[in-house]
């Protein structure tokens, strides 16, 4: 009988511009590592990182609680969380903990759940951070690659990204509000113009086509969002300059990563990725904001890394 399982889950970027709450992409910038160990009773979280240790308030804790209940498991579980993904920066940090936990729990108890079920349990953990269940980041983090999330019923379509797709991410060193995702969802317009919805739909469709055709140019050129990005960009100091600089340096498309404040530029391996990253950092410096830049590529998911 297995009594301990360790699983790693990647960071992810949600939305990719026009695919709000629908698209996700696993990226190899950062990883969370979760170790689940069977103990006598209860749910205990151990971490050195600055995240809640109350299981109800931690995405990993909530996943364990929900899975224990669903499968009527009496054992207690100790959850060891090693964060590699900065929390609250739009890199799917809370989602990666949830994703790795769902995959580890499945393995610990030999449940052999399918991809959609793992994503469903991981998504249920997101309530601890965002206040609502949403699946874009967890789907990418569990399954890897590019994902399209359909809901009611939940069904995730996964597409293997082009091997030459590259991203430059700039993570600004600013304080993020505690309920950032909730706050940044609050600024999104409740009503949208039909012409804007058509524009976003055409770009979202083109992004899917770009992944199917394994063409980073189509993907990057379609990272255009006229609905959510304009409503949120004021929350990121220097966003317009970061975007302008990245495009000038050769990026194909630039947008907010998830709910921000990280900014992500899409490009391909043959581009001058260092130049793009530097241009983004200079954009942030325009408003005296420091940032960490990472050049990355699509990642496998937590479920693909099962030993
Ligand atoms: P992101 O997922 O982009 O990092 P969120 O705003 O969705 O940003 O999540 C970050 C918030 O979730 C923080 O307030 C953090 O305290 C909380 N949180 C709860 N559990 C975790 C976890 N296991 N890992 C990271 N953040 C967590």
Coordinates of C-alpha atoms and ligand atoms in Angstrom, one line a residue:
X1 CA 0.0 0.0 0.0
X2 CA 1.3 3.5 -0.9
X3 CA 1.4 5.9 2.1
X4 CA 3.1 8.9 0.5
X5 CA 2.9 10.5 -3.0
X6 CA 4.7 13.5 -4.4
X7 CA 3.4 15.3 -7.5
X8 CA 4.7 18.5 -9.3
X9 CA 2.4 20.8 -11.2
X10 CA 3.3 23.6 -13.6
X11 CA 2.3 27.3 -13.6
X12 CA -0.2 28.3 -16.2
X13 CA -1.6 31.3 -18.0
X14 CA -5.4 31.6 -18.3
X15 CA -7.5 33.5 -20.9
X16 CA -4.7 34.0 -23.6
X17 CA -6.5 37.3 -24.4
X18 CA -10.0 36.5 -25.9
X19 CA -10.5 33.1 -24.2
X20 CA -11.6 34.5 -20.9
X21 CA -12.4 31.6 -18.4
X22 CA -12.1 29.1 -21.4
X23 CA -8.4 28.9 -22.5
X24 CA -5.5 27.8 -20.4
X25 CA -1.9 27.0 -21.2
X26 CA 0.6 25.1 -18.9
X27 CA 4.0 26.8 -18.9
X28 CA 7.3 25.6 -17.6
X29 CA 8.2 28.9 -15.8
X30 CA 7.5 27.6 -12.2
X31 CA 6.3 24.5 -10.4
X32 CA 4.6 23.7 -7.1
X33 CA 5.4 20.4 -5.4
X34 CA 2.9 18.6 -3.2
X35 CA 3.5 15.6 -1.0
X36 CA 0.5 13.8 0.5
X37 CA 1.1 11.4 3.4
X38 CA -1.5 9.3 5.1
X39 CA -1.8 10.1 8.8
X40 CA -4.2 8.9 11.5
X41 CA -6.9 11.6 11.1
X42 CA -7.7 15.1 9.9
X43 CA -6.1 17.3 7.3
X44 CA -2.9 19.0 8.2
X45 CA -1.0 21.5 6.0
X46 CA 2.7 22.0 6.2
X47 CA 4.4 24.8 4.3
X48 CA 7.2 27.4 4.7
X49 CA 5.4 29.6 2.2
X50 CA 3.1 32.6 2.9
X51 CA -0.2 30.9 2.1
X52 CA -3.2 29.9 4.4
X53 CA -2.7 26.7 6.4
X54 CA -6.3 26.3 7.2
X55 CA -7.4 23.5 4.9
X56 CA -10.7 25.3 4.1
X57 CA -8.7 28.4 2.9
X58 CA -6.0 26.6 1.0
X59 CA -6.7 25.2 -2.5
X60 CA -4.8 22.0 -1.8
X61 CA -6.6 21.5 1.6
X62 CA -10.0 22.0 0.0
X63 CA -9.3 19.5 -2.8
X64 CA -8.3 16.9 -0.1
X65 CA -11.4 17.7 1.9
X66 CA -13.7 17.3 -1.2
X67 CA -12.0 14.1 -2.4
X68 CA -12.0 12.5 1.1
X69 CA -15.7 13.2 1.3
X70 CA -16.6 12.0 -2.2
X71 CA -14.7 8.7 -1.8
X72 CA -15.6 8.2 1.8
X73 CA -11.9 8.0 2.9
X74 CA -11.4 7.8 6.6
X75 CA -7.6 8.2 6.6
X76 CA -6.1 11.6 7.7
X77 CA -3.9 13.4 5.2
X78 CA -0.8 15.5 5.7
X79 CA -0.3 18.0 2.8
X80 CA 3.2 19.3 2.3
X81 CA 3.3 22.3 0.0
X82 CA 6.5 23.6 -1.6
X83 CA 5.6 26.7 -3.6
X84 CA 7.6 27.5 -6.7
X85 CA 4.9 29.6 -8.3
X86 CA 4.5 33.1 -6.8
X87 CA 1.0 33.4 -5.3
X88 CA -1.4 36.0 -6.7
X89 CA 0.5 37.0 -9.8
X90 CA -1.7 35.4 -12.5
X91 CA 0.5 32.4 -13.0
X92 CA -2.0 29.9 -11.7
X93 CA -0.3 29.5 -8.3
X94 CA -3.3 28.4 -6.3
X95 CA -4.4 26.2 -9.2
X96 CA -1.1 24.4 -9.4
X97 CA -1.4 23.4 -5.7
X98 CA -4.9 22.1 -6.4
X99 CA -3.9 20.3 -9.5
X100 CA -0.9 18.5 -8.0
X101 CA -3.1 17.6 -5.0
X102 CA -5.9 16.1 -7.0
X103 CA -3.4 14.0 -9.0
X104 CA -1.5 12.9 -5.9
X105 CA -4.7 12.0 -4.0
X106 CA -5.8 9.9 -7.0
X107 CA -2.5 8.1 -6.9
X108 CA -2.4 7.7 -3.1
X109 CA -5.8 5.9 -3.1
X110 CA -5.5 4.2 -6.5
X111 CA -8.7 5.9 -7.8
X112 CA -7.7 5.9 -11.5
X113 CA -9.8 9.0 -12.2
X114 CA -10.0 10.3 -15.8
X115 CA -8.7 13.8 -16.8
X116 CA -12.1 15.5 -16.5
X117 CA -12.7 14.2 -13.0
X118 CA -9.2 15.3 -11.9
X119 CA -9.8 18.7 -13.3
X120 CA -13.2 18.9 -11.6
X121 CA -11.7 18.1 -8.1
X122 CA -8.8 20.4 -8.7
X123 CA -11.2 23.2 -9.8
X124 CA -13.3 22.7 -6.6
X125 CA -10.2 23.8 -4.6
X126 CA -10.1 27.1 -6.4
X127 CA -13.0 28.2 -4.2
X128 CA -10.5 28.7 -1.4
X129 CA -8.6 31.4 -3.4
X130 CA -11.0 33.0 -5.8
X131 CA -14.3 32.4 -4.0
X132 CA -15.6 30.7 -7.1
X133 CA -14.9 27.5 -8.9
X134 CA -13.1 28.0 -12.2
X135 CA -11.3 25.5 -14.3
X136 CA -9.0 27.3 -16.9
X137 CA -5.8 27.2 -14.8
X138 CA -6.4 23.9 -13.1
X139 CA -7.2 22.2 -16.4
X140 CA -3.9 23.4 -17.9
X141 CA -2.0 22.5 -14.8
X142 CA -3.5 18.9 -14.6
X143 CA -3.4 18.0 -18.2
X144 CA -0.6 20.2 -19.6
X145 CA -0.5 21.9 -23.0
X146 CA -3.3 24.1 -24.3
X147 CA -6.8 23.5 -22.9
X148 CA -10.3 24.6 -23.8
X149 CA -12.7 24.4 -20.9
X150 CA -16.4 23.6 -21.6
X151 CA -18.7 23.7 -18.7
X152 CA -22.2 22.2 -17.9
X153 CA -21.1 19.4 -18.1
X154 CA -17.4 20.0 -17.6
X155 CA -15.4 18.7 -20.6
X156 CA -11.8 19.7 -21.3
X157 CA -10.3 19.5 -24.7
X158 CA -6.5 19.4 -24.8
X159 CA -4.4 20.3 -27.7
X160 CA -0.6 19.7 -27.9
X161 CA 1.1 23.1 -28.5
X162 CA 3.6 23.8 -31.2
X163 CA 7.1 22.9 -30.0
X164 CA 8.5 26.2 -31.1
X165 CA 5.9 28.3 -29.2
X166 CA 7.6 30.5 -26.6
X167 CA 6.4 33.0 -24.0
X168 CA 8.1 35.9 -22.2
X169 CA 6.5 36.6 -18.8
X170 CA 7.1 39.7 -16.8
X171 CA 6.0 39.4 -13.1
X172 CA 5.9 42.9 -11.6
X173 CA 7.1 43.3 -8.0
X174 CA 4.0 44.9 -6.7
X175 CA 1.8 44.1 -3.8
X176 CA -1.4 42.3 -4.9
X177 CA -4.6 42.6 -3.1
X178 CA -5.5 39.6 -0.9
X179 CA -8.6 38.8 -3.0
X180 CA -7.1 39.8 -6.3
X181 CA -9.0 37.4 -8.5
X182 CA -12.3 38.5 -6.9
X183 CA -11.3 42.2 -7.3
X184 CA -10.2 41.8 -10.9
X185 CA -13.4 39.9 -11.8
X186 CA -15.4 42.8 -10.4
X187 CA -14.1 45.3 -13.0
X188 CA -15.2 43.3 -16.0
X189 CA -18.2 44.8 -17.8
X190 CA -21.5 43.1 -17.3
X191 CA -22.8 44.0 -20.8
X192 CA -20.7 43.9 -23.9
X193 CA -21.2 45.2 -27.4
X194 CA -22.0 42.6 -30.1
X195 CA -19.2 43.9 -32.3
X196 CA -16.7 43.4 -29.4
X197 CA -18.0 39.9 -28.8
X198 CA -17.5 39.1 -32.6
X199 CA -14.0 40.4 -32.5
X200 CA -13.1 38.4 -29.5
X201 CA -14.8 35.3 -30.9
X202 CA -12.9 35.6 -34.2
X203 CA -9.6 35.8 -32.4
X204 CA -10.4 33.0 -30.0
X205 CA -11.3 30.8 -32.9
X206 CA -8.0 31.7 -34.6
X207 CA -6.1 30.8 -31.5
X208 CA -7.6 27.3 -31.5
X209 CA -6.8 27.1 -35.2
X210 CA -3.2 28.2 -34.5
X211 CA -2.8 25.4 -31.9
X212 CA -4.3 22.8 -34.3
X213 CA -2.1 23.9 -37.1
X214 CA 0.9 24.2 -34.7
X215 CA 1.5 27.7 -35.9
X216 CA 2.9 30.2 -33.2
X217 CA 2.3 33.1 -35.7
X218 CA -1.5 32.5 -35.9
X219 CA -1.6 32.0 -32.1
X220 CA 0.4 35.2 -31.3
X221 CA -1.3 37.4 -33.8
X222 CA -4.7 36.4 -32.4
X223 CA -3.9 37.3 -28.7
X224 CA -6.2 40.3 -28.9
X225 CA -8.9 41.0 -26.4
X226 CA -11.2 44.1 -26.6
X227 CA -13.4 43.1 -23.6
X228 CA -11.5 42.1 -20.5
X229 CA -8.0 43.6 -21.1
X230 CA -9.2 47.2 -21.5
X231 CA -11.2 46.9 -18.2
X232 CA -8.3 45.5 -16.3
X233 CA -5.2 47.1 -17.6
X234 CA -5.4 50.1 -15.2
X235 CA -4.6 47.6 -12.4
X236 CA -1.2 47.0 -13.8
X237 CA 1.2 50.0 -13.6
X238 CA 2.8 50.6 -17.0
X239 CA 0.8 47.9 -18.9
X240 CA 0.4 49.8 -22.1
X241 CA 4.2 50.6 -22.2
X242 CA 5.1 47.0 -21.5
X243 CA 2.9 45.8 -24.3
X244 CA 4.1 48.4 -26.8
X245 CA 7.7 47.7 -26.0
X246 CA 7.3 43.9 -26.3
X247 CA 5.6 44.3 -29.7
X248 CA 8.3 46.6 -30.9
X249 CA 10.9 44.1 -29.8
X250 CA 9.2 41.4 -32.0
X251 CA 6.5 39.8 -29.8
X252 CA 3.6 38.5 -31.8
X253 CA 0.9 39.2 -29.1
X254 CA 0.8 40.5 -25.6
X255 CA -1.8 40.3 -22.9
X256 CA -2.5 40.0 -19.1
X257 CA -1.7 36.6 -17.7
X258 CA -4.9 35.4 -16.1
X259 CA -6.1 38.0 -13.7
X260 CA -2.7 39.7 -13.7
X261 CA -0.6 41.5 -12.7
X262 CA 1.9 39.4 -14.8
X263 CA 2.1 40.3 -18.5
X264 CA 2.7 37.6 -21.1
X265 CA 4.1 38.0 -24.6
X266 CA 3.7 35.2 -27.2
X267 CA 6.5 34.5 -29.6
X268 CA 8.4 31.6 -31.2
X269 CA 11.8 30.1 -30.6
X270 CA 13.5 31.8 -33.5
X271 CA 12.7 35.3 -32.1
X272 CA 15.0 37.4 -29.9
X273 CA 13.3 36.4 -26.6
X274 CA 15.9 38.1 -24.4
X275 CA 15.2 41.4 -26.3
X276 CA 11.5 41.0 -25.8
X277 CA 12.0 40.3 -22.0
X278 CA 14.3 43.3 -21.6
X279 CA 11.8 45.5 -23.5
X280 CA 9.0 44.4 -21.1
X281 CA 11.2 45.1 -18.0
X282 CA 12.0 48.6 -19.5
X283 CA 8.2 49.1 -19.9
X284 CA 7.6 48.4 -16.2
X285 CA 10.6 50.6 -15.3
X286 CA 8.7 53.4 -17.0
X287 CA 6.5 53.5 -13.9
X288 CA 9.3 52.7 -11.5
X289 CA 8.1 49.1 -11.2
X290 CA 10.6 46.3 -10.9
X291 CA 9.8 42.9 -12.4
X292 CA 11.1 39.4 -12.8
X293 CA 11.2 38.2 -16.4
X294 CA 11.0 34.5 -17.5
X295 CA 11.4 33.0 -20.9
X296 CA 9.3 29.8 -21.1
X297 CA 7.6 27.2 -23.2
X298 CA 4.5 25.0 -22.8
X299 CA 4.7 22.4 -20.1
X300 CA 3.4 18.9 -19.5
X301 CA 0.7 18.6 -16.8
X302 CA 0.7 17.1 -13.3
X303 CA -1.1 14.1 -14.6
X304 CA 1.5 13.5 -17.3
X305 CA 4.3 13.3 -14.8
X306 CA 2.9 10.4 -12.8
X307 CA 5.6 8.0 -11.9
Ligands
LIG1 P1 -3.0 33.0 -8.7 O1 -3.7 31.7 -8.8 O2 -2.9 33.7 -10.0 O3 -1.7 32.9 -8.1 P2 -5.1 33.8 -7.0 O4 -5.6 35.1 -6.6 O5 -6.1 32.9 -7.7 O6 -3.8 34.0 -7.9 O7 -4.6 33.0 -5.8 C1 -3.8 33.5 -4.8 C2 -4.5 33.6 -3.5 O8 -4.9 32.3 -3.1 C3 -3.7 34.1 -2.4 O9 -4.4 35.0 -1.6 C4 -3.3 32.9 -1.6 O10 -3.2 33.2 -0.2 C5 -4.5 32.0 -1.8 N1 -4.2 30.5 -1.8 C6 -4.9 29.6 -1.1 N2 -4.3 28.4 -1.3 C7 -3.2 28.6 -2.0 C8 -2.1 27.7 -2.5 N3 -2.1 26.4 -2.2 N4 -1.2 28.3 -3.2 C9 -1.2 29.6 -3.5 N5 -2.1 30.5 -3.1 C10 -3.1 30.0 -2.3

